[in-house]
XYZ file of C-alpha atoms in Angstrom:
601
model
C 129.322 156.798 57.828
C 131.926 154.695 59.859
C 133.444 151.667 58.298
C 131.547 149.156 60.892
C 127.852 150.880 59.438
C 129.081 150.533 56.018
C 130.133 146.939 56.310
C 126.716 146.085 58.166
C 124.483 147.451 55.549
C 126.836 145.380 53.341
C 125.652 142.238 54.893
C 122.123 143.134 55.198
C 121.933 144.117 51.405
C 123.939 140.712 50.499
C 121.249 138.755 52.577
C 118.398 140.785 50.916
C 119.786 139.824 47.241
C 120.477 136.006 48.107
C 117.890 133.455 47.245
C 115.387 132.614 49.980
C 116.479 129.311 51.542
C 114.558 126.133 50.429
C 112.209 124.508 53.097
C 114.139 121.532 54.796
C 113.375 118.029 53.056
C 112.135 115.097 54.718
C 115.935 113.640 54.185
C 117.278 116.465 56.171
C 114.448 115.883 58.757
C 115.335 111.806 59.572
C 118.963 112.965 59.477
C 118.342 115.131 62.246
C 115.763 112.799 64.347
C 118.387 110.037 63.743
C 121.650 112.720 65.151
C 119.263 113.608 68.025
C 118.521 109.955 68.855
C 122.167 109.338 68.968
C 122.747 112.468 71.197
C 119.821 111.684 73.538
C 121.260 108.038 74.039
C 124.278 108.968 75.302
C 123.303 112.300 77.413
C 120.646 110.116 78.983
C 122.769 107.245 80.292
C 125.052 110.082 81.841
C 121.923 111.692 83.290
C 120.176 108.561 84.305
C 123.582 107.214 85.930
C 124.137 110.254 87.981
C 120.273 110.651 88.820
C 120.757 107.205 90.406
C 123.173 107.603 92.408
C 122.079 111.100 93.553
C 118.931 109.488 95.132
C 120.488 106.266 96.857
C 123.538 108.136 97.972
C 122.564 111.791 99.070
C 125.296 114.081 99.629
C 126.220 117.194 98.806
C 128.713 116.252 95.645
C 125.963 113.765 94.241
C 123.757 116.133 93.863
C 126.044 118.595 92.211
C 126.897 115.801 89.899
C 123.518 115.149 88.978
C 122.669 118.828 88.303
C 125.522 119.267 86.226
C 124.394 115.782 84.250
C 120.761 117.193 84.151
C 121.569 120.451 82.790
C 123.563 118.920 80.107
C 120.426 116.690 79.208
C 118.239 119.790 79.514
C 120.244 121.759 77.237
C 120.494 118.961 74.697
C 116.703 118.546 74.829
C 115.940 122.369 74.884
C 118.049 122.852 71.730
C 116.506 120.147 70.077
C 113.226 121.090 70.752
C 113.505 124.615 69.315
C 115.451 123.386 66.279
C 113.003 120.764 65.459
C 110.162 123.454 64.933
C 111.919 124.134 61.368
C 110.808 120.532 60.279
C 106.989 121.263 61.199
C 105.742 121.598 57.950
C 108.289 118.815 56.104
C 106.453 116.068 54.820
C 108.528 113.224 56.599
C 108.056 109.300 57.523
C 105.307 108.522 59.965
C 108.440 107.499 62.454
C 110.304 110.898 61.927
C 107.361 112.728 62.116
C 106.500 111.004 65.342
C 109.801 111.315 67.086
C 110.053 115.321 66.040
C 106.475 115.822 67.880
C 107.647 114.216 70.965
C 110.611 115.782 71.225
C 108.427 118.875 72.359
C 106.148 117.445 74.019
C 108.062 115.240 76.457
C 108.018 116.606 80.206
C 110.824 115.145 81.540
C 113.600 116.628 81.916
C 112.024 120.195 81.612
C 112.110 122.336 78.696
C 115.160 124.850 79.760
C 115.541 128.333 79.107
C 118.020 128.730 76.181
C 120.324 131.033 78.010
C 123.248 128.875 79.864
C 123.155 130.479 83.647
C 119.385 130.130 83.879
C 119.191 126.711 82.635
C 122.088 126.149 85.042
C 120.632 127.413 88.106
C 116.998 125.279 86.693
C 119.198 122.123 87.146
C 120.729 123.155 90.401
C 117.230 123.784 91.867
C 115.622 120.409 90.712
C 118.486 118.740 92.182
C 118.009 120.681 95.274
C 114.331 120.046 95.517
C 115.235 116.334 95.419
C 117.559 116.459 98.156
C 116.072 118.572 100.419
C 112.906 115.944 99.817
C 114.749 112.687 100.427
C 116.514 114.056 103.155
C 113.732 115.200 105.041
C 113.294 114.810 109.078
C 111.124 115.549 111.646
C 113.194 115.955 115.232
C 110.089 117.629 116.993
C 108.666 121.044 117.864
C 112.190 121.609 119.814
C 114.345 119.842 117.361
C 115.650 117.579 120.143
C 114.464 114.203 118.142
C 114.056 111.383 118.151
C 114.363 112.429 114.382
C 112.009 110.241 111.685
C 112.702 110.219 108.201
C 109.213 109.838 105.702
C 109.164 106.457 106.125
C 109.231 106.425 110.058
C 106.532 108.866 109.858
C 103.936 106.988 107.508
C 104.205 104.086 109.483
C 102.715 106.367 112.214
C 100.177 107.316 110.317
C 99.167 103.776 109.154
C 98.993 102.290 112.501
C 98.760 105.023 115.255
C 94.772 105.657 116.621
C 95.832 108.368 118.521
C 94.457 111.965 117.321
C 97.637 113.796 118.395
C 100.363 110.889 117.913
C 98.741 111.294 113.788
C 98.910 115.142 113.813
C 102.049 115.364 115.189
C 103.310 113.091 112.430
C 101.460 114.860 109.717
C 102.128 118.601 110.548
C 106.578 117.163 111.295
C 106.736 116.124 107.840
C 105.146 119.589 106.415
C 108.270 120.954 108.169
C 110.297 119.749 105.640
C 108.942 121.187 102.366
C 108.985 125.085 103.968
C 112.750 125.634 102.420
C 111.205 124.346 99.224
C 109.007 127.323 98.334
C 110.940 130.166 97.028
C 113.406 127.394 95.306
C 109.918 126.484 93.617
C 108.794 129.821 92.843
C 112.161 130.407 90.855
C 111.917 127.068 89.332
C 108.299 127.948 87.899
C 109.433 130.929 86.445
C 112.606 129.214 84.889
C 110.593 126.410 83.446
C 107.870 128.407 82.005
C 110.799 130.533 80.380
C 111.813 127.353 78.605
C 108.439 125.842 77.728
C 107.760 129.257 76.010
C 111.084 129.430 74.016
C 109.838 126.285 72.453
C 106.621 127.476 71.957
C 103.827 126.757 74.509
C 102.185 128.989 77.064
C 103.530 127.451 79.885
C 105.017 123.872 81.142
C 101.034 122.784 82.190
C 100.094 123.471 78.433
C 103.304 121.692 77.107
C 102.443 118.576 79.740
C 98.735 118.392 78.496
C 99.630 118.653 74.823
C 101.143 115.082 75.185
C 98.082 112.752 74.611
C 96.964 113.002 70.776
C 94.186 115.542 71.121
C 94.129 119.175 71.968
C 94.492 120.677 75.301
C 90.397 121.429 75.384
C 89.621 118.137 74.356
C 92.212 117.083 76.940
C 90.391 118.721 79.840
C 87.279 117.514 78.896
C 88.052 114.019 78.731
C 89.333 114.389 82.232
C 86.230 116.165 83.760
C 84.413 113.383 81.751
C 86.065 110.443 83.641
C 85.804 112.076 86.786
C 82.077 112.828 86.793
C 81.614 109.088 85.633
C 83.397 108.059 88.816
C 82.595 110.733 91.248
C 79.641 108.725 92.569
C 81.615 105.724 93.424
C 84.123 107.929 95.102
C 82.002 109.745 96.881
C 79.979 106.778 98.266
C 83.502 105.036 99.735
C 83.933 108.583 101.346
C 80.368 108.592 103.044
C 80.527 105.086 104.327
C 84.471 105.669 105.583
C 83.666 109.081 107.126
C 80.821 107.470 109.194
C 82.902 104.925 110.467
C 85.485 106.974 111.405
C 83.283 108.371 113.851
C 82.996 105.620 115.661
C 86.774 106.029 116.736
C 87.008 109.626 116.995
C 83.716 110.995 117.409
C 81.099 112.911 115.362
C 82.269 116.286 116.527
C 86.038 115.721 115.501
C 84.692 114.075 111.662
C 81.075 115.477 111.417
C 78.727 114.349 108.595
C 78.498 117.036 105.661
C 81.993 117.982 106.151
C 85.644 116.988 104.682
C 87.628 114.285 106.479
C 90.555 115.473 108.758
C 93.650 114.920 106.665
C 95.787 113.013 109.114
C 92.726 110.539 109.651
C 92.891 108.268 106.718
C 96.227 106.253 106.919
C 98.202 107.904 104.335
C 100.911 110.683 104.457
C 98.416 112.616 101.580
C 95.279 110.777 101.955
C 95.675 109.547 98.639
C 94.689 106.320 99.534
C 93.274 105.231 102.960
C 93.824 101.157 103.118
C 95.963 101.406 106.381
C 92.326 102.168 107.938
C 90.809 99.273 106.669
C 90.429 97.388 110.235
C 88.497 100.656 111.079
C 85.885 100.524 108.331
C 85.914 96.334 107.577
C 82.145 95.836 106.238
C 82.291 92.480 108.193
C 84.813 91.553 110.833
C 86.064 88.038 110.399
C 84.927 87.302 107.049
C 87.889 86.846 104.164
C 90.185 88.172 106.828
C 93.230 88.052 104.506
C 96.107 88.799 106.593
C 98.935 88.504 103.777
C 101.411 90.950 105.860
C 101.446 87.955 108.694
C 101.597 85.599 106.258
C 104.693 87.055 104.754
C 106.303 87.454 107.809
C 105.785 83.918 108.922
C 106.713 82.194 105.721
C 109.826 83.982 106.074
C 109.790 86.203 102.897
C 112.261 88.918 102.467
C 112.686 91.535 99.825
C 114.621 89.661 96.616
C 111.614 86.846 97.315
C 109.074 89.493 97.070
C 110.552 90.801 93.733
C 111.081 87.255 92.627
C 107.580 86.378 93.085
C 106.517 89.456 90.703
C 109.077 88.442 87.819
C 107.532 84.847 87.989
C 103.834 86.564 87.404
C 105.541 88.353 84.174
C 106.979 84.689 83.204
C 103.904 82.965 83.575
C 102.721 85.374 80.705
C 105.817 84.394 78.449
C 108.170 87.226 78.996
C 111.696 86.649 79.423
C 113.329 86.565 82.765
C 114.918 90.059 83.964
C 118.500 90.314 83.595
C 121.011 89.203 85.860
C 122.348 93.026 86.152
C 118.683 93.696 87.035
C 119.337 91.926 90.710
C 123.058 93.358 91.075
C 122.310 96.783 90.722
C 118.413 97.477 91.964
C 117.945 98.761 95.108
C 115.595 96.518 97.223
C 116.691 97.473 101.072
C 117.000 101.046 102.301
C 120.942 101.000 103.351
C 121.748 101.662 106.925
C 124.673 104.342 106.700
C 123.232 106.621 104.309
C 120.343 108.883 103.247
C 118.352 107.865 99.960
C 114.893 108.797 98.259
C 112.374 105.564 99.338
C 110.283 106.610 96.961
C 109.689 103.492 94.414
C 110.777 103.882 90.948
C 111.839 101.452 87.734
C 114.635 102.488 85.749
C 116.297 101.474 82.271
C 119.446 103.252 82.644
C 121.049 102.980 79.262
C 117.490 102.152 77.550
C 118.905 99.159 76.331
C 118.995 96.270 79.373
C 120.429 97.713 82.194
C 117.101 97.720 83.958
C 116.810 98.421 87.966
C 114.263 99.033 90.605
C 114.541 101.531 93.880
C 112.230 100.447 96.744
C 112.683 100.285 100.486
C 110.911 97.241 100.397
C 108.772 96.074 103.657
C 107.883 92.588 103.795
C 103.976 93.521 103.420
C 101.293 93.433 100.838
C 101.171 96.567 100.160
C 104.837 96.252 98.831
C 104.272 93.108 96.738
C 101.540 94.728 94.746
C 103.778 97.936 94.526
C 106.557 95.504 93.245
C 104.322 94.202 90.815
C 103.741 97.894 89.636
C 107.365 98.515 89.193
C 108.159 95.463 87.381
C 105.479 96.474 84.617
C 107.494 99.910 83.962
C 110.664 97.413 83.535
C 109.021 95.093 81.309
C 107.500 98.224 79.359
C 110.882 99.514 79.076
C 112.374 96.520 77.712
C 109.278 96.089 75.002
C 110.537 98.981 73.460
C 114.227 99.073 73.407
C 114.242 98.319 69.594
C 112.479 101.804 69.304
C 113.987 105.054 68.837
C 115.013 106.544 71.900
C 112.113 109.251 71.676
C 109.238 106.272 70.966
C 110.328 104.341 74.059
C 108.174 105.375 76.215
C 104.212 104.467 76.935
C 101.974 105.287 74.239
C 100.731 108.240 76.826
C 102.245 108.389 80.649
C 99.292 106.801 81.761
C 99.846 103.858 80.208
C 103.067 103.172 81.567
C 101.450 103.340 85.010
C 98.662 101.631 84.171
C 100.606 98.216 82.715
C 101.732 97.150 86.359
C 98.702 98.138 87.731
C 96.510 95.816 85.364
C 98.505 92.937 86.518
C 97.907 93.865 90.080
C 94.337 93.440 89.432
C 95.350 89.579 88.824
C 96.603 89.167 92.219
C 93.581 87.931 93.389
C 92.857 85.423 96.407
C 93.070 82.723 94.234
C 96.302 83.740 92.969
C 97.730 84.857 96.906
C 96.553 81.425 97.642
C 99.051 80.014 94.769
C 101.751 81.755 96.690
C 101.090 80.295 100.118
C 99.855 83.437 101.625
C 96.113 82.493 101.303
C 94.640 79.624 103.014
C 91.105 80.091 101.881
C 89.553 82.246 98.981
C 86.477 84.270 100.251
C 82.861 82.344 98.561
C 80.655 84.297 100.379
C 79.367 88.096 99.851
C 80.759 89.161 102.773
C 83.996 88.136 102.225
C 84.094 89.358 98.951
C 83.086 93.082 99.881
C 85.653 92.758 102.684
C 88.200 92.130 99.864
C 86.687 94.861 97.591
C 86.587 97.203 100.293
C 90.396 96.698 100.657
C 91.290 97.264 97.250
C 88.235 100.248 97.071
C 90.491 101.944 99.685
C 93.227 102.191 97.443
C 92.047 102.415 94.118
C 88.633 104.325 94.411
C 90.371 106.415 97.427
C 92.872 107.623 94.789
C 90.910 109.075 92.054
C 90.920 112.439 92.741
C 94.068 112.925 94.469
C 96.068 113.257 90.676
C 93.333 116.223 89.838
C 94.849 117.963 92.886
C 98.282 117.687 91.984
C 98.239 118.735 88.567
C 95.594 121.044 88.581
C 97.368 123.177 91.306
C 100.258 122.806 89.138
C 98.741 123.980 86.114
C 97.327 127.040 87.575
C 100.717 127.790 88.867
C 102.230 127.190 85.414
C 99.877 129.542 83.722
C 99.996 132.346 86.595
C 96.351 131.472 88.103
C 97.303 130.848 91.492
C 100.677 133.536 92.759
C 102.743 132.095 94.621
C 101.305 134.029 97.978
C 98.394 131.855 96.523
C 99.710 128.463 96.681
C 98.659 127.316 100.531
C 95.086 128.679 99.649
C 94.718 127.291 96.026
C 96.183 123.958 97.026
C 93.774 122.979 99.980
C 90.641 124.624 98.294
C 91.666 121.863 95.532
C 91.878 118.901 98.050
C 88.561 120.305 99.844
C 87.006 120.306 96.641
C 88.012 117.142 94.815
C 88.632 114.760 97.930
C 86.525 115.946 100.560
C 89.407 116.034 102.860
C 90.542 118.901 104.716
C 93.842 119.680 106.984
C 93.248 119.229 110.703
C 94.826 122.024 111.623
C 95.226 125.717 109.821
C 97.718 125.794 107.727
C 100.161 129.108 107.036
C 100.620 131.176 103.848
C 104.316 130.773 104.555
C 103.950 126.855 104.434
C 104.594 124.730 101.280
C 102.428 121.855 101.930
C 102.050 121.264 98.065
C 106.170 120.188 98.461
C 105.252 117.517 100.547
C 104.551 115.525 97.786
C 107.693 113.805 96.034
C 106.342 114.324 92.600
C 105.808 117.996 93.206
C 109.361 118.530 94.637
C 110.554 115.947 91.417
C 108.500 117.935 89.176
C 106.856 114.531 87.600
C 103.749 115.217 86.099
C 100.873 113.311 88.432
C 97.548 113.434 86.107
C 99.181 110.042 84.322
C 97.719 108.340 87.799
C 94.445 109.443 86.931
C 94.805 107.838 83.655
C 96.582 105.265 84.814
C 93.528 104.434 87.419
C 90.924 104.235 84.506
C 93.308 102.410 82.186
C 94.355 99.501 84.513
C 90.408 97.950 84.713
C 90.410 98.595 80.887
C 93.478 96.638 80.413
C 92.131 94.274 83.091
C 88.725 93.761 81.034
C 90.765 93.656 77.444
C 92.886 90.704 79.070
C 90.259 88.663 81.009
C 88.414 88.641 77.679
C 91.135 87.539 75.461
C 91.726 84.909 78.403
C 88.046 83.641 77.851
C 87.055 84.709 81.144
C 83.235 84.431 81.859
C 82.655 85.308 85.454
C 82.677 88.842 87.029
C 85.734 91.027 86.165
C 86.886 91.156 90.079
C 87.327 87.214 90.372
C 89.693 87.136 86.840
C 93.413 86.661 87.051
C 95.436 86.514 83.925
C 98.116 84.490 85.519
C 100.044 81.766 83.418
C 97.667 82.992 80.185
C 99.884 83.040 77.492
C 97.529 84.780 74.562
C 96.785 87.302 76.996
C 100.418 87.741 77.422
C 101.232 87.982 74.198
C 98.488 90.502 73.091
C 99.936 92.535 76.262
C 103.279 92.071 74.677
C 102.323 92.965 71.231
C 101.083 96.465 73.090
C 104.039 96.989 75.336
C 106.182 96.720 72.093
C 104.563 99.503 70.397
C 105.824 102.003 72.712
C 105.170 105.404 71.666
C 105.446 104.823 68.286
C 101.749 105.280 67.420
C 99.060 107.623 69.107
C 97.797 105.953 72.422
C 94.178 105.113 70.570
C 95.991 102.586 68.463
C 98.041 100.677 71.278
C 95.006 101.000 73.212
C 93.037 99.403 70.534
C 95.851 96.640 70.264
C 95.057 95.392 73.514
C 91.160 95.937 74.199
C 89.690 96.597 70.885
C 88.662 99.760 72.234
C 90.050 103.394 71.508
C 88.257 105.813 74.177
C 89.292 105.875 77.702
C 85.996 104.035 79.769
C 85.531 104.557 83.035
C 83.123 101.672 83.075
C 85.996 98.803 83.384
C 86.189 99.976 87.044
C 82.551 100.488 87.952
C 81.756 97.068 86.733
C 84.671 96.006 88.810
C 83.412 97.174 92.127
C 79.887 96.666 91.211
C 79.494 94.328 94.289
C 80.877 97.290 96.818
C 78.541 99.610 95.002
C 75.576 97.833 95.861
C 76.869 97.598 99.093
C 77.467 101.170 99.543
C 74.652 102.287 98.619
C 72.767 100.146 100.765
C 74.846 101.286 103.906
C 74.812 105.093 102.604
C 71.017 105.442 102.548
C 69.594 108.067 104.172
C 72.742 109.579 105.422
C 74.188 113.156 104.970
C 76.944 112.558 102.424
C 78.972 115.012 100.428
C 80.993 117.424 101.623
């Protein structure tokens, strides 16, 4: 026997004779959480800074810097998540226990493989996917130009009523995602590898484990909420389809069939507010032309953001820091490529709050500003907590906060801003107003189900790469009642034409937010003492509603989400009835209009 072999036997024998290591103590768990907190703060600052630059100044160099910083953060999170498994059975205080749970469950950044080469590749792929999306252009079938970016193509879908122009913009943007397909396939394998090393079956299983309930229970909750809301969606779908027939003809938009995807005014048919002029219930009643009023009043992007800040100030929240106004991006630069997708940032988890938007002077962007500022105020409210608890009670909460306040942007509130001359007082005007809202809120309901149920199937292996397109459009048809206007080749990658797929951002949060925003709104209206119909309530200026709202925000993720929900609403269960109550006048109108028609698809 060689000396090396004898040496190995000696080591094994010594290990066998050594006493078993004592289970980790509560103090060790607390120290581990504190160390991870320090490391995450530092790495997150570097990653956020690199990501901000990469998204607001797209070059190969900024893409590379972003990948390096992302790799460092992924390595830290993934290593810490694996190490945290040692403390699973350790009796620790509630804050430490919560931090250790969330360390493994947070979907962003993705858990990376332990192998450095695989981790570096994962970071490079993610950076490349975002860069491809942000720099995407459609230059026409012959690539002779003029080249148009996403914003310009979206303008076509929003304003044109020409079938061929709409089709060109819709299909053109989907050429941008074709190069993403092999990258995404490789990304799925690497991300799943990291998730499995941390104890999950796949990435989708990890995402669905982050809702303070078993995966199966979460799936059942989503199904329950969709069953409750589907009749409202189907009623809107039926009405809109009939009205679109008046523009495009019943042969192109037939009864009992999905609506062609390029006709709904949005690149992904996720919201339909841009087709309002085609489907307006009572032409001329409650003509709230906020876009025109904004432009006539000389509003610019900073003034629009100031209006959003003033809403939060009316509830008792402190003004945004001076650095917010210096460091945010409000307008698309003329000299470089950027990712215009609106987002809110807390760069250092302390006070460096920002928003990134290419703001257009429009009602839609005014509402988006309120939404993004909701993220910023939520971020600031939880800054006193450990890093891992500085997030929403669940990710749906973070999305719902700003949107709940958007529901208080009523015609009466717009009148205060000088953007509406009179508030609709008759039933016809109310139905028109609710139709505009429903084309955004109700039309959106099924789209998150499409995006994440597709990804869950992809991550689990149920959908193989050669079926990416087939599975995507099957879900779009099933949930949205929408279909591609032309055949989509298997070689294309239409899911990647959506930012959240390219950026690997979970999307079911927006479905939850659609439910929660109305639940939050109803809770705050009750606190404010509102006694009329829910759709007429605005909490603007109500200090007590603001105080309770702030108390929920301050909890961050320190408590399970039912505790946070109860803090504001007194309820512990997701409840779609608030949304149904809000849209009750429109539901009655839709039922009358659709009577005797062939609805569904």
